[in-house]
């Protein structure tokens, strides 16, 4: 027994995986086909699974797959790599366009951390080729055959992991030679990735290679913008020279110098992001179905809390009711840390402490989203803890509501993200002017400091191009007003924070508010808050009486 206890403390905890995919092999084959169509000629894309992240000591965070990797694979386990090829590759079994590398079976590690999969089982997700991760090390040596190796920039956040081996029945803890850390190291070596690589400088070089007499001003502006983000770029001779006034034949020379600097590089840290944004901003029917479910679950959370809430509840308890509802419906997680902020806490945009215990008659801002098979909702309701809006709370609430209503209705194909933001901003500004909270429309930015809308999907802030709205986008519409203490207005407005956030499917027939089931207008909220809660009989013992 003693040995067993020692063993438990020696092995680090590895907490499960992202929920497995619910989508079919056909879905992922289609996604990878769409991806391939957007790939440059003779290119290859290499994507890695997310690292395991350490929480403290020997406890890791629950594993969450990298959303781009999950989007293209549906594969939920760590220490894996995906390669997609633009052109057909051949081996002894014929032609293939993609290959995934996954951890090998290992009875001992599986006893601790759960099942790994046979290659045949992984193949059920529709890959052309499935291999053990050890093969990636040799296959990566062939990447110099391609015109372009598309990848995401390396982030310096991967731990070298340990594993266990047995020799003569003795167990040894050793560096895992095939973990993500080592797989990426092999990849870096294979593509000659420089230790001092600067992505922004590389991006500037790419732009310079595209410069001509027509676009030179735009390219110079873009390069100047990149320099503003990282002044180190000014130490780069090519970039510094490029930003000087152009002399005759300047562009030819700048391009020649840049081409020379790039001569040994066939990797590309830019194109993959833009392909993923193009693909992920438009949802497939399967994705919309999962998002609808995630949103519906989140809506039930809001409704149940509206019925259960009373002023003696704590922010933490409110959070717990939402998250309990999520689990009840099979959502494995939240898409982002839950925000439950009463009064002044509602004015902190990313408040996640959720530790206030005394809510009185304050407004409680609840921004939460269930993550269902990877897809996350993002729904916010703001309601009075005592069930009745005060005069000031109601006046501000009405402005946010009207702003949101207008923006939802304007979420039509062809309208731009910028235009619906402007519409919502103008309504907030007009409302604040009328209440005497501001004197100029431009001051509204102080009380409505964030954007109106973003895509949702596998990320709560899903990638996209943020131009015009298109059919089958799923976006949030989330105006807000936040008036922290000591703001330059009548103190009666202080400590009121309001956001109303809904998830909207854009269709050719107009917007569909997927979260409309959770009341939004103040009358419906007050009415629902009077209804009996399913939790009314859920009474737990007084805890102090149980402490020995
Ligand atoms: N919950 C994060 C957001 O609303 O964007
Ligand atoms: Mn949002
Ligand atoms: Mn939100």
mmCIF file with all atom_site columns, N, CA, C and O in Angstrom, residues 351-372:
data_model
loop_
_atom_site.group_PDB
_atom_site.id
_atom_site.type_symbol
_atom_site.label_atom_id
_atom_site.label_alt_id
_atom_site.label_comp_id
_atom_site.label_asym_id
_atom_site.label_entity_id
_atom_site.label_seq_id
_atom_site.pdbx_PDB_ins_code
_atom_site.Cartn_x
_atom_site.Cartn_y
_atom_site.Cartn_z
_atom_site.occupancy
_atom_site.B_iso_or_equiv
_atom_site.pdbx_formal_charge
_atom_site.auth_seq_id
_atom_site.auth_comp_id
_atom_site.auth_asym_id
_atom_site.auth_atom_id
_atom_site.pdbx_PDB_model_num
ATOM 1  N N  . UNK A 1 351 ? -14.174 40.192 -16.081 1.00 0.00 ? 351 UNK A N  1
ATOM 2  C CA . UNK A 1 351 ? -14.201 39.827 -14.659 1.00 0.00 ? 351 UNK A CA 1
ATOM 3  C C  . UNK A 1 351 ? -14.430 38.317 -14.525 1.00 0.00 ? 351 UNK A C  1
ATOM 4  O O  . UNK A 1 351 ? -15.419 37.792 -15.045 1.00 0.00 ? 351 UNK A O  1
ATOM 5  N N  . UNK A 1 352 ? -13.541 37.611 -13.842 1.00 0.00 ? 352 UNK A N  1
ATOM 6  C CA . UNK A 1 352 ? -13.763 36.166 -13.666 1.00 0.00 ? 352 UNK A CA 1
ATOM 7  C C  . UNK A 1 352 ? -13.561 35.710 -12.226 1.00 0.00 ? 352 UNK A C  1
ATOM 8  O O  . UNK A 1 352 ? -13.640 34.518 -11.941 1.00 0.00 ? 352 UNK A O  1
ATOM 9  N N  . UNK A 1 353 ? -13.320 36.650 -11.302 1.00 0.00 ? 353 UNK A N  1
ATOM 10 C CA . UNK A 1 353 ? -13.169 36.219 -9.903  1.00 0.00 ? 353 UNK A CA 1
ATOM 11 C C  . UNK A 1 353 ? -14.476 35.614 -9.390  1.00 0.00 ? 353 UNK A C  1
ATOM 12 O O  . UNK A 1 353 ? -14.479 34.632 -8.655  1.00 0.00 ? 353 UNK A O  1
ATOM 13 N N  . UNK A 1 354 ? -15.570 36.232 -9.710  1.00 0.00 ? 354 UNK A N  1
ATOM 14 C CA . UNK A 1 354 ? -16.912 35.731 -9.340  1.00 0.00 ? 354 UNK A CA 1
ATOM 15 C C  . UNK A 1 354 ? -16.991 35.406 -7.848  1.00 0.00 ? 354 UNK A C  1
ATOM 16 O O  . UNK A 1 354 ? -17.513 34.355 -7.463  1.00 0.00 ? 354 UNK A O  1
ATOM 17 N N  . UNK A 1 355 ? -16.469 36.325 -7.019  1.00 0.00 ? 355 UNK A N  1
ATOM 18 C CA . UNK A 1 355 ? -16.403 35.988 -5.596  1.00 0.00 ? 355 UNK A CA 1
ATOM 19 C C  . UNK A 1 355 ? -17.211 36.931 -4.697  1.00 0.00 ? 355 UNK A C  1
ATOM 20 O O  . UNK A 1 355 ? -17.054 36.901 -3.482  1.00 0.00 ? 355 UNK A O  1
ATOM 21 N N  . UNK A 1 356 ? -18.076 37.753 -5.271  1.00 0.00 ? 356 UNK A N  1
ATOM 22 C CA . UNK A 1 356 ? -18.888 38.620 -4.411  1.00 0.00 ? 356 UNK A CA 1
ATOM 23 C C  . UNK A 1 356 ? -20.047 37.804 -3.821  1.00 0.00 ? 356 UNK A C  1
ATOM 24 O O  . UNK A 1 356 ? -20.647 36.968 -4.510  1.00 0.00 ? 356 UNK A O  1
ATOM 25 N N  . UNK A 1 357 ? -20.344 38.090 -2.557  1.00 0.00 ? 357 UNK A N  1
ATOM 26 C CA . UNK A 1 357 ? -21.369 37.277 -1.892  1.00 0.00 ? 357 UNK A CA 1
ATOM 27 C C  . UNK A 1 357 ? -22.663 38.036 -1.646  1.00 0.00 ? 357 UNK A C  1
ATOM 28 O O  . UNK A 1 357 ? -23.688 37.429 -1.369  1.00 0.00 ? 357 UNK A O  1
ATOM 29 N N  . UNK A 1 358 ? -22.586 39.356 -1.744  1.00 0.00 ? 358 UNK A N  1
ATOM 30 C CA . UNK A 1 358 ? -23.724 40.151 -1.326  1.00 0.00 ? 358 UNK A CA 1
ATOM 31 C C  . UNK A 1 358 ? -24.240 40.973 -2.505  1.00 0.00 ? 358 UNK A C  1
ATOM 32 O O  . UNK A 1 358 ? -23.676 42.004 -2.835  1.00 0.00 ? 358 UNK A O  1
ATOM 33 N N  . UNK A 1 359 ? -25.287 40.519 -3.157  1.00 0.00 ? 359 UNK A N  1
ATOM 34 C CA . UNK A 1 359 ? -25.670 41.148 -4.417  1.00 0.00 ? 359 UNK A CA 1
ATOM 35 C C  . UNK A 1 359 ? -26.738 42.233 -4.254  1.00 0.00 ? 359 UNK A C  1
ATOM 36 O O  . UNK A 1 359 ? -26.945 43.048 -5.153  1.00 0.00 ? 359 UNK A O  1
ATOM 37 N N  . UNK A 1 360 ? -27.457 42.226 -3.127  1.00 0.00 ? 360 UNK A N  1
ATOM 38 C CA . UNK A 1 360 ? -28.488 43.247 -2.845  1.00 0.00 ? 360 UNK A CA 1
ATOM 39 C C  . UNK A 1 360 ? -29.403 43.462 -4.051  1.00 0.00 ? 360 UNK A C  1
ATOM 40 O O  . UNK A 1 360 ? -29.964 42.524 -4.589  1.00 0.00 ? 360 UNK A O  1
ATOM 41 N N  . UNK A 1 361 ? -29.483 44.742 -4.444  1.00 0.00 ? 361 UNK A N  1
ATOM 42 C CA . UNK A 1 361 ? -30.371 45.085 -5.567  1.00 0.00 ? 361 UNK A CA 1
ATOM 43 C C  . UNK A 1 361 ? -29.555 45.407 -6.817  1.00 0.00 ? 361 UNK A C  1
ATOM 44 O O  . UNK A 1 361 ? -29.985 46.166 -7.667  1.00 0.00 ? 361 UNK A O  1
ATOM 45 N N  . UNK A 1 362 ? -28.353 44.833 -6.894  1.00 0.00 ? 362 UNK A N  1
ATOM 46 C CA . UNK A 1 362 ? -27.473 45.197 -8.017  1.00 0.00 ? 362 UNK A CA 1
ATOM 47 C C  . UNK A 1 362 ? -27.844 44.449 -9.296  1.00 0.00 ? 362 UNK A C  1
ATOM 48 O O  . UNK A 1 362 ? -28.494 43.402 -9.254  1.00 0.00 ? 362 UNK A O  1
ATOM 49 N N  . UNK A 1 363 ? -27.369 45.009 -10.400 1.00 0.00 ? 363 UNK A N  1
ATOM 50 C CA . UNK A 1 363 ? -27.503 44.282 -11.666 1.00 0.00 ? 363 UNK A CA 1
ATOM 51 C C  . UNK A 1 363 ? -26.399 43.230 -11.729 1.00 0.00 ? 363 UNK A C  1
ATOM 52 O O  . UNK A 1 363 ? -25.250 43.508 -11.389 1.00 0.00 ? 363 UNK A O  1
ATOM 53 N N  . UNK A 1 364 ? -26.748 42.035 -12.191 1.00 0.00 ? 364 UNK A N  1
ATOM 54 C CA . UNK A 1 364 ? -25.760 40.964 -12.298 1.00 0.00 ? 364 UNK A CA 1
ATOM 55 C C  . UNK A 1 364 ? -25.542 40.660 -13.785 1.00 0.00 ? 364 UNK A C  1
ATOM 56 O O  . UNK A 1 364 ? -26.477 40.252 -14.487 1.00 0.00 ? 364 UNK A O  1
ATOM 57 N N  . UNK A 1 365 ? -24.320 40.889 -14.232 1.00 0.00 ? 365 UNK A N  1
ATOM 58 C CA . UNK A 1 365 ? -23.976 40.620 -15.631 1.00 0.00 ? 365 UNK A CA 1
ATOM 59 C C  . UNK A 1 365 ? -23.457 39.185 -15.722 1.00 0.00 ? 365 UNK A C  1
ATOM 60 O O  . UNK A 1 365 ? -22.504 38.820 -15.028 1.00 0.00 ? 365 UNK A O  1
ATOM 61 N N  . UNK A 1 366 ? -24.095 38.378 -16.564 1.00 0.00 ? 366 UNK A N  1
ATOM 62 C CA . UNK A 1 366 ? -23.730 36.949 -16.663 1.00 0.00 ? 366 UNK A CA 1
ATOM 63 C C  . UNK A 1 366 ? -23.371 36.636 -18.115 1.00 0.00 ? 366 UNK A C  1
ATOM 64 O O  . UNK A 1 366 ? -24.250 36.541 -18.964 1.00 0.00 ? 366 UNK A O  1
ATOM 65 N N  . UNK A 1 367 ? -22.072 36.477 -18.370 1.00 0.00 ? 367 UNK A N  1
ATOM 66 C CA . UNK A 1 367 ? -21.576 36.213 -19.723 1.00 0.00 ? 367 UNK A CA 1
ATOM 67 C C  . UNK A 1 367 ? -20.961 34.821 -19.698 1.00 0.00 ? 367 UNK A C  1
ATOM 68 O O  . UNK A 1 367 ? -19.857 34.627 -19.176 1.00 0.00 ? 367 UNK A O  1
ATOM 69 N N  . UNK A 1 368 ? -21.699 33.845 -20.220 1.00 0.00 ? 368 UNK A N  1
ATOM 70 C CA . UNK A 1 368 ? -21.246 32.447 -20.147 1.00 0.00 ? 368 UNK A CA 1
ATOM 71 C C  . UNK A 1 368 ? -21.607 31.718 -21.441 1.00 0.00 ? 368 UNK A C  1
ATOM 72 O O  . UNK A 1 368 ? -22.580 32.064 -22.114 1.00 0.00 ? 368 UNK A O  1
ATOM 73 N N  . UNK A 1 369 ? -20.854 30.654 -21.734 1.00 0.00 ? 369 UNK A N  1
ATOM 74 C CA . UNK A 1 369 ? -21.168 29.867 -22.918 1.00 0.00 ? 369 UNK A CA 1
ATOM 75 C C  . UNK A 1 369 ? -20.779 28.414 -22.728 1.00 0.00 ? 369 UNK A C  1
ATOM 76 O O  . UNK A 1 369 ? -19.657 28.105 -22.324 1.00 0.00 ? 369 UNK A O  1
ATOM 77 N N  . UNK A 1 370 ? -21.721 27.528 -23.008 1.00 0.00 ? 370 UNK A N  1
ATOM 78 C CA . UNK A 1 370 ? -21.422 26.095 -22.950 1.00 0.00 ? 370 UNK A CA 1
ATOM 79 C C  . UNK A 1 370 ? -20.572 25.713 -24.156 1.00 0.00 ? 370 UNK A C  1
ATOM 80 O O  . UNK A 1 370 ? -20.800 26.202 -25.265 1.00 0.00 ? 370 UNK A O  1
ATOM 81 N N  . UNK A 1 371 ? -19.600 24.825 -23.918 1.00 0.00 ? 371 UNK A N  1
ATOM 82 C CA . UNK A 1 371 ? -18.841 24.264 -25.039 1.00 0.00 ? 371 UNK A CA 1
ATOM 83 C C  . UNK A 1 371 ? -19.352 22.850 -25.272 1.00 0.00 ? 371 UNK A C  1
ATOM 84 O O  . UNK A 1 371 ? -19.214 21.984 -24.397 1.00 0.00 ? 371 UNK A O  1
ATOM 85 N N  . UNK A 1 372 ? -19.937 22.634 -26.429 1.00 0.00 ? 372 UNK A N  1
ATOM 86 C CA . UNK A 1 372 ? -20.559 21.352 -26.728 1.00 0.00 ? 372 UNK A CA 1
ATOM 87 C C  . UNK A 1 372 ? -19.807 20.709 -27.889 1.00 0.00 ? 372 UNK A C  1
ATOM 88 O O  . UNK A 1 372 ? -19.800 21.238 -29.004 1.00 0.00 ? 372 UNK A O  1
#
